[in-house]
Short mmCIF file of C-alpha atoms and ligand atoms in Angstrom, two decimals:
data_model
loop_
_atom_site.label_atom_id
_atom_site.label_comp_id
_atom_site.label_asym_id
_atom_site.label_seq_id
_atom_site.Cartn_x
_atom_site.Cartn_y
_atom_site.Cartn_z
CA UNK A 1 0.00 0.00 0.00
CA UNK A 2 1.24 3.42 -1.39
CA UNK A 3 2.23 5.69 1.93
CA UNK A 4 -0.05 8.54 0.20
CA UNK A 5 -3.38 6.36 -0.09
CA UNK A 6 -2.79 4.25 3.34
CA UNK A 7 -5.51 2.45 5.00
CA UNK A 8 -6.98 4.16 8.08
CA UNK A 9 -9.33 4.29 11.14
CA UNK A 10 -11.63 7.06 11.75
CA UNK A 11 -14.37 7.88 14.33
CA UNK A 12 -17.38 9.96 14.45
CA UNK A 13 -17.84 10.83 17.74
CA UNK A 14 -21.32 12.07 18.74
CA UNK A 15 -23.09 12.88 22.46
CA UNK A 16 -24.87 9.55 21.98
CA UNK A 17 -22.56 7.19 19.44
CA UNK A 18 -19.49 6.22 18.61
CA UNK A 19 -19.34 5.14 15.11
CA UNK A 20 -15.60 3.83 14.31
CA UNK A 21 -14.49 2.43 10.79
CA UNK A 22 -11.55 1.09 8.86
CA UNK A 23 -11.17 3.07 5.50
CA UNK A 24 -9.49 2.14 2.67
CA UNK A 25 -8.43 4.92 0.37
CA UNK A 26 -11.01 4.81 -2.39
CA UNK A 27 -13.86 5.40 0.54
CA UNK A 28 -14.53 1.90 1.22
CA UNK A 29 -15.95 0.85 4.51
CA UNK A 30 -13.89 -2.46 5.41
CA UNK A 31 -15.25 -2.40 9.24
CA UNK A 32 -17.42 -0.39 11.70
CA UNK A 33 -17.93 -0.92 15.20
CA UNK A 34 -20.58 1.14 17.15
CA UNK A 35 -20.98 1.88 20.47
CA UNK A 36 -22.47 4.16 23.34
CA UNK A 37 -20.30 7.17 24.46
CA UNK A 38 -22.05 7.47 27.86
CA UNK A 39 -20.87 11.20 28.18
CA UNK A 40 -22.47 11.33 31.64
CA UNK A 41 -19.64 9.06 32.97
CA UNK A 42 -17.16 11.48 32.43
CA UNK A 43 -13.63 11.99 30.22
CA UNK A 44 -12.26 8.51 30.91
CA UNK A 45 -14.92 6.45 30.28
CA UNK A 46 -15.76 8.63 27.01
CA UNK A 47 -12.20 8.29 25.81
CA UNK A 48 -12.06 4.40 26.49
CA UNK A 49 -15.28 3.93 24.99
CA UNK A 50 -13.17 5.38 21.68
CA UNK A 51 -10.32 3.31 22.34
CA UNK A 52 -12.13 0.39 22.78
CA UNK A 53 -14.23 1.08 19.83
CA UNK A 54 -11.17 2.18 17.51
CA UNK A 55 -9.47 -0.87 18.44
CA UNK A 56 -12.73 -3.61 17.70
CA UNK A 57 -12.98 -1.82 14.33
CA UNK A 58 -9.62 -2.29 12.88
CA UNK A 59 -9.88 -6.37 14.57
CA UNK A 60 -13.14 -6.33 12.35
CA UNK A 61 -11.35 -5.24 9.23
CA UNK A 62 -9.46 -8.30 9.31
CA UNK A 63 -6.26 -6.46 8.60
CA UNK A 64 -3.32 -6.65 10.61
CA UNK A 65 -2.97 -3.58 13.41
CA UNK A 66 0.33 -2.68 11.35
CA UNK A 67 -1.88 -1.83 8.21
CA UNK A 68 -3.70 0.87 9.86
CA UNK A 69 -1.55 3.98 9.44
CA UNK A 70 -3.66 6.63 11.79
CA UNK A 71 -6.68 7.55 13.12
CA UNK A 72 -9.24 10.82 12.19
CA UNK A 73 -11.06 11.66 15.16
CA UNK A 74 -14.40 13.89 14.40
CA UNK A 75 -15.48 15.45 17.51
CA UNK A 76 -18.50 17.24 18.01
CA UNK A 77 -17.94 20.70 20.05
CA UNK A 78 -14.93 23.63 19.51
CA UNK A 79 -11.54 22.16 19.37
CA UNK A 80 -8.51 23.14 17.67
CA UNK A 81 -6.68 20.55 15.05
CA UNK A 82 -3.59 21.71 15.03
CA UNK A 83 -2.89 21.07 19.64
CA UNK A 84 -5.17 18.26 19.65
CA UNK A 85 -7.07 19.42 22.04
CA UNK A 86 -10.78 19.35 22.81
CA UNK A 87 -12.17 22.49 24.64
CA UNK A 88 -15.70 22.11 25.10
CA UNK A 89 -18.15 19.75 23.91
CA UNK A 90 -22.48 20.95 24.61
CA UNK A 91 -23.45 17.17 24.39
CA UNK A 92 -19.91 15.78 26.01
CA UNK A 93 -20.49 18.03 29.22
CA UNK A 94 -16.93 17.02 30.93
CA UNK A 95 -14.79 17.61 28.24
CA UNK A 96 -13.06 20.96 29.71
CA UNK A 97 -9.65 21.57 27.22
CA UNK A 98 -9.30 17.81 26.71
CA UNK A 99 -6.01 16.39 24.93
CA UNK A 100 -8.48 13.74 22.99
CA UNK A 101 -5.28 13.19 20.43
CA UNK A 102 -2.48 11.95 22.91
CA UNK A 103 -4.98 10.18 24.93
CA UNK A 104 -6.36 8.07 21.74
CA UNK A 105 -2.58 8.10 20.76
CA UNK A 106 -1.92 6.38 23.73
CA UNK A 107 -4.11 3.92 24.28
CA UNK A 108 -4.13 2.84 20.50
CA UNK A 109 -0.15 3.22 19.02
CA UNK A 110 -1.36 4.97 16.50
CA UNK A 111 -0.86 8.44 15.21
CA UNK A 112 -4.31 10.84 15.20
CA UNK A 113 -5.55 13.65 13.89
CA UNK A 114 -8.55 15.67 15.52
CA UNK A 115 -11.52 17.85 13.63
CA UNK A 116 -14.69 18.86 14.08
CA UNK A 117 -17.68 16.65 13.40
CA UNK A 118 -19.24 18.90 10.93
CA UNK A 119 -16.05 20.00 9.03
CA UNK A 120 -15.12 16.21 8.66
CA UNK A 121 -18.76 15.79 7.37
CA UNK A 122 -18.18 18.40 4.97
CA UNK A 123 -14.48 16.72 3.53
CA UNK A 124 -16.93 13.64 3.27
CA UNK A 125 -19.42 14.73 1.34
CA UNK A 126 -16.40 16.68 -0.90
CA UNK A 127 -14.87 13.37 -1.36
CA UNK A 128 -17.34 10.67 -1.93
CA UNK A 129 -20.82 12.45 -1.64
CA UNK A 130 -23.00 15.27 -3.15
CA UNK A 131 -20.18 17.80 -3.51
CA UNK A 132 -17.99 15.89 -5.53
CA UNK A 133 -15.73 17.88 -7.97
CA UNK A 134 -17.07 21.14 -6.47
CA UNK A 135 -14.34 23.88 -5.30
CA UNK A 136 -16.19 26.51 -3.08
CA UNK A 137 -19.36 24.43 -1.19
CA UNK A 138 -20.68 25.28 2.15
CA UNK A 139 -21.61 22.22 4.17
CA UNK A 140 -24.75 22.77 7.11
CA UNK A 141 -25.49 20.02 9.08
CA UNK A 142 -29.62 20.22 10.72
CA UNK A 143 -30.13 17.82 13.72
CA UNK A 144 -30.19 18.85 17.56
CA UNK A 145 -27.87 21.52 16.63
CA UNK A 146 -26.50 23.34 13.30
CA UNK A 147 -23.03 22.73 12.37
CA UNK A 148 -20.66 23.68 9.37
CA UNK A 149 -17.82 23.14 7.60
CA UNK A 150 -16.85 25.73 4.73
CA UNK A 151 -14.45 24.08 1.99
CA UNK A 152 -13.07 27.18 -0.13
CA UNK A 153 -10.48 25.91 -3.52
CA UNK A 154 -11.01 23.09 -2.76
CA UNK A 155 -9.79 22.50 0.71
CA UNK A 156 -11.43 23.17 4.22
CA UNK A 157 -10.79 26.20 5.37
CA UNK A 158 -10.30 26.02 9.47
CA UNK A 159 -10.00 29.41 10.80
CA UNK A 160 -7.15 30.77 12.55
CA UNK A 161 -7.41 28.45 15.02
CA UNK A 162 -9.24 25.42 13.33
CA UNK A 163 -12.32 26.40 14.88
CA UNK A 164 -14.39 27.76 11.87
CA UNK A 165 -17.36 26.99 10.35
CA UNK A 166 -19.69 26.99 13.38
CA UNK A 167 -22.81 28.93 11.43
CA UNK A 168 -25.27 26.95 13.81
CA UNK A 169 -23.89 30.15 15.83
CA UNK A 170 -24.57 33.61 13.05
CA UNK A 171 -27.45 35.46 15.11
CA UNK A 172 -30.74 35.36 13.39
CA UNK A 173 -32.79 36.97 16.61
CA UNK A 174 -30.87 40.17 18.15
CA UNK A 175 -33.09 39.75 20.99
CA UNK A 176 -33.48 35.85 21.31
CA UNK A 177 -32.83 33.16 23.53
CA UNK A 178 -29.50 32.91 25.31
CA UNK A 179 -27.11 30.21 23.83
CA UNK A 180 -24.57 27.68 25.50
CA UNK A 181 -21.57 29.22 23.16
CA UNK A 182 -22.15 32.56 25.30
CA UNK A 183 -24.20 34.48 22.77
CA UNK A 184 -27.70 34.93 22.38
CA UNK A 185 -30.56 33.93 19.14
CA UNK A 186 -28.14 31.74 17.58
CA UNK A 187 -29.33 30.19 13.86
CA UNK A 188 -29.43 26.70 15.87
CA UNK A 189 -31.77 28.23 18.65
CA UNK A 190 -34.39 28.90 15.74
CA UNK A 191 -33.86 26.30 12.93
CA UNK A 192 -32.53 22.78 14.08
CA UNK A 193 -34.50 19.74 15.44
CA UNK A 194 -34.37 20.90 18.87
CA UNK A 195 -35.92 24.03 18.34
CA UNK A 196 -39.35 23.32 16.32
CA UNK A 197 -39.78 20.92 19.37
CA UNK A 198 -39.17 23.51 21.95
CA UNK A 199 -41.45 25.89 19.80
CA UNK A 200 -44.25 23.13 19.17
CA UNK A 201 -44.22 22.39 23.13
CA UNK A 202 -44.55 26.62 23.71
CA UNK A 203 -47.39 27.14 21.41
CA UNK A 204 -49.32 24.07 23.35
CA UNK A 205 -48.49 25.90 26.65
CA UNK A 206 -49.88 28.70 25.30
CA UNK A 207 -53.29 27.02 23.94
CA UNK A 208 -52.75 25.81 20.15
CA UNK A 209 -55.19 23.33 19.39
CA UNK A 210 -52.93 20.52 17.89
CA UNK A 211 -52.98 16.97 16.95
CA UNK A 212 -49.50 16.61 18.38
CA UNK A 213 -50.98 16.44 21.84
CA UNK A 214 -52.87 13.57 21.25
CA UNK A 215 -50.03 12.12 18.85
CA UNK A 216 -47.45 12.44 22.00
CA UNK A 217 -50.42 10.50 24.41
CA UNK A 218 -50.11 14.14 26.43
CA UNK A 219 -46.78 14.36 27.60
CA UNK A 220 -45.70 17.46 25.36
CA UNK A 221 -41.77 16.41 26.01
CA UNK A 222 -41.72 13.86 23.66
CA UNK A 223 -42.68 16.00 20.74
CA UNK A 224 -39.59 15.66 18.26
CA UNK A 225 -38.92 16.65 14.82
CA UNK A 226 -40.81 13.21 13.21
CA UNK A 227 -43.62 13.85 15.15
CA UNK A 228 -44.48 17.29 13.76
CA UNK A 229 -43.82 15.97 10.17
CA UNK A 230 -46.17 13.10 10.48
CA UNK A 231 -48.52 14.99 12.07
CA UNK A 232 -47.92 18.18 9.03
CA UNK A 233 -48.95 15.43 6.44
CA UNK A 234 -51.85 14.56 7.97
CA UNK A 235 -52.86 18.42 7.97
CA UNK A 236 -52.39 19.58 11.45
CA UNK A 237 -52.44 23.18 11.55
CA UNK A 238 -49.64 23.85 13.94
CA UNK A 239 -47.48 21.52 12.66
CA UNK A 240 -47.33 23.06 9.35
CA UNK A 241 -47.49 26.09 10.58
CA UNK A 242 -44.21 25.88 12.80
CA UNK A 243 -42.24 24.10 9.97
CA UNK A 244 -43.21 27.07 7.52
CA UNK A 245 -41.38 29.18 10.39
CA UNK A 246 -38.48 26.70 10.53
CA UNK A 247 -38.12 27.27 6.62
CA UNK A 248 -38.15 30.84 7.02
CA UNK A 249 -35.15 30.55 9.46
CA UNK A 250 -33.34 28.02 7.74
CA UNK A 251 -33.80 29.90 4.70
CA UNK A 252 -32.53 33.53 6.43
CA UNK A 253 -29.25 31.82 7.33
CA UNK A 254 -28.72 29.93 4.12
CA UNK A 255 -29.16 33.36 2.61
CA UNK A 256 -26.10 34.93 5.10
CA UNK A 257 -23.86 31.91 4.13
CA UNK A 258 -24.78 33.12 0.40
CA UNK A 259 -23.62 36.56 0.91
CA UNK A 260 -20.42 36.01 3.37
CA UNK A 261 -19.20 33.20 0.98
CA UNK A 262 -20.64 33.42 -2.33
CA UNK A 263 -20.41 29.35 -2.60
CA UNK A 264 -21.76 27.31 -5.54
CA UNK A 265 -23.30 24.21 -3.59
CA UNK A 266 -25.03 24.30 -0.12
CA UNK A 267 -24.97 20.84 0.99
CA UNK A 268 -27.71 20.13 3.79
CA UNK A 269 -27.23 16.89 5.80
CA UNK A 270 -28.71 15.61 9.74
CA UNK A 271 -31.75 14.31 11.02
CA UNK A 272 -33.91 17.51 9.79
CA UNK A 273 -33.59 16.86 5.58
CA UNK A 274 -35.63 13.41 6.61
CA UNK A 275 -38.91 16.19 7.12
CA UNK A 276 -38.45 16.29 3.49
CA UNK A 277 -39.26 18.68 0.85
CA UNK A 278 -42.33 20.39 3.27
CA UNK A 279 -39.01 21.99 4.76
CA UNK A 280 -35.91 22.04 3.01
CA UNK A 281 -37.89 23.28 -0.52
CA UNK A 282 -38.86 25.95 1.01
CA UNK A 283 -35.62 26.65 2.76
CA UNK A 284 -33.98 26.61 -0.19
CA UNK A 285 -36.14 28.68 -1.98
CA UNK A 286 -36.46 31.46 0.39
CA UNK A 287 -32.70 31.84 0.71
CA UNK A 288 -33.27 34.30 -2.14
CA UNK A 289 -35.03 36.96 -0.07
CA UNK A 290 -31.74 36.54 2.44
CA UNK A 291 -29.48 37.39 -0.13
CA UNK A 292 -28.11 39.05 -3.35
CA UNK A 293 -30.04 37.38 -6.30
CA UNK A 294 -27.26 37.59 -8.18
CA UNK A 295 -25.23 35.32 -5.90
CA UNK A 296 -28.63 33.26 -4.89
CA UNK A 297 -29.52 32.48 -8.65
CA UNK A 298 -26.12 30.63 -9.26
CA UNK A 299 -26.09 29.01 -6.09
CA UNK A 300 -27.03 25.22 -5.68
CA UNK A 301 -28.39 23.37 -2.79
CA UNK A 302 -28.08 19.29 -2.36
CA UNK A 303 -29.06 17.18 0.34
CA UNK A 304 -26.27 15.27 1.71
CA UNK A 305 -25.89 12.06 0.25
CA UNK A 306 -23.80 9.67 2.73
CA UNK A 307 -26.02 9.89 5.70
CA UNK A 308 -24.84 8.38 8.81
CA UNK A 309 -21.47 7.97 7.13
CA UNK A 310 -20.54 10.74 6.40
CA UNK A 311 -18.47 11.76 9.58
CA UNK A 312 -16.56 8.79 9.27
CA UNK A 313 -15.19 9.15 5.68
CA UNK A 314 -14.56 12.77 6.05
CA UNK A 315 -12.23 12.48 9.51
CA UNK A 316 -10.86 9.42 7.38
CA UNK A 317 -10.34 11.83 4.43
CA UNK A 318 -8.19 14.29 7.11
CA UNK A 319 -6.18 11.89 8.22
CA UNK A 320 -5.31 10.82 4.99
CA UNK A 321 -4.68 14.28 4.10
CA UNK A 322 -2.37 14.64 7.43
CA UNK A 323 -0.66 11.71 6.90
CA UNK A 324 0.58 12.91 3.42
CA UNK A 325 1.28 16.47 4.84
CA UNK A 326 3.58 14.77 7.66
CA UNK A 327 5.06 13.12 4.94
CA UNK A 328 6.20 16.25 2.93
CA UNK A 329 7.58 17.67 5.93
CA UNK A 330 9.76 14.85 6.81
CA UNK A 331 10.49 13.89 3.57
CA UNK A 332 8.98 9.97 4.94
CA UNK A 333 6.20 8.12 5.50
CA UNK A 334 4.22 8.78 8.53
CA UNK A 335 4.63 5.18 10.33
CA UNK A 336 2.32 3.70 12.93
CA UNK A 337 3.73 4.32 16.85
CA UNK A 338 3.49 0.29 17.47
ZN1 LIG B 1 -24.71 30.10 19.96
#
């Protein structure tokens, strides 16, 4: 195997799952192993839960250990690539400036390479998915959150400190709810998963007449994002009513992204695209009265196309990328620690 197109490991690491997988260099899937983070027990058992899961993976594959050459680690939260370092995670509550590289470099032998969740979503979908062959693409992931990874000529752009692309976070509502990243009516407050729940649960405090009551047998917390689509197709009023609201805000910050970046393809992946066209149409549509029509008419949108995958291939893709880039600098092959 050429050093430049090595076989690696990569996991997508999420508040709920671990998703691990062996990837060979033409985005094939040899092995995945998946498993719970339990992010309530804390840093250790989160980090050993990726060890462990790393290390079933690559026994899966069938390969030998040696074979592997490193490991991309997609993280969800603000970290920065380049140290390695975790430094704060909303659905991983006790990661506090966490060294997640030397820790998964020391309980596997391997070398690793750390990125964002969304960003490595975004190199995904750039190399095997629905922005293939595009230069300047904008990715937006819709679930509980909104995350982003911007890829400009080509290549992901990471901010001065790696941390870029968090557009969940552009302010849609100057006077809106306060967020957990310190400022207040953040896009993801108004237009993810999480927040037509919230809003479907405060219009039924307030007095809506809706299906959804009935549909949830009257406990109004387990209203999700399903729920309001089903009951939207079967014509409930509210329900249509707050995902024509979601489209508007979904549409407002697709609109910014048009204006700040001028990209030609808005790729739109996470739970939310499964409400289907009822939403993202609409979205899509709309992002025209958010934005200069002459940027908006020659912009594209796509809904992602490697689902849960996604996250794996693209922190594959980095570390593939990393590898090569260590390589150029030394002037050899990156080799595995063990
Ligand atoms: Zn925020």
């Amino acid at each position: 195997m050429a050093a430049a197109s090595p076989v690696v490991a990569a996991v997508d690491i999420g508040g709920t799952k671990i998703l691990s997988a062996v990837v060979d260099a033409a985005g094939n899937i040899l092995s995945t192993h998946l498993c719970l983070t339990e992010a309530a027990r804390g840093t250790r058992a989160t980090t050993d839960n990726i060890i462990k899961s790393v290390r079933a993976a690559i026994c899966a594959s069938g390969l030998s250990p040696r074979q592997i050459r490193g490991i991309g680690l997609g993280a969800p939260g603000i970290s920065n690539p380049a140290e390695g370092v975790v430094y704060c995670s909303p659905n991983i509550p006790d990661w506090n400036a966490v060294p997640l590289r030397s820790i998964i470099e020391d309980g596997t032998g391997k070398r690793a390479f750390l990125i964002n969740d969304a960003n490595a979503a975004a190199l995904g979908e750039l190399a095997y998915g629905a922005a293939v062959g595009v230069k300047n693409y904008v990715y937006v992931t819709v679930s509980t959150g909104i995350g982003g990874g911007i890829i400009i000529d080509g290549k992901l752009y990471t901010g001065s400190r790696g941390m870029a692309g968090e557009v969940g976070h552009m302010v849609v509502e100057p006077d809106g709810m306060p967020c957990n990243c310190g400022s207040h009516g953040c896009w993801e407050l108004y237009a993810s998963g999480t927040a037509i729940a919230r809003r479907a649960r405060e219009k039924i405090v307030a007095g809506s007449p809706t299906a959804l009551t009935g549909m949830a047998g009257g406990d109004p917390a387990r209203i999700d994002a399903p729920m309001i689509a089903r009951a939207a197709r079967a014509g409930d009023n509210l329900s249509q009513q707050l995902i024509k609201e979601t489209a508007r805000y979904l549409a407002m910050g697709f609109g910014n992204i048009i204006n700040v970046l001028n990209p030609e393809l808005i790729v739109v992946g996470g739970g939310l695209t499964k409400m289907g066209g009822a939403l993202m149409k609409p979205a899509f549509k709309q992002a025209g009265d958010w934005s200069y029509r002459e940027m908006f008419r020659r912009t594209r949108f796509a809904i992602a196309k490697l689902g849960e995958n996604s996250g794996v291939l693209g922190a594959a893709v980095w570390a593939r990328e990393k590898l090569v880039e260590t390589k150029a600098q030394t002037g050899k092959a990156t080799l595995p620690l063990s």
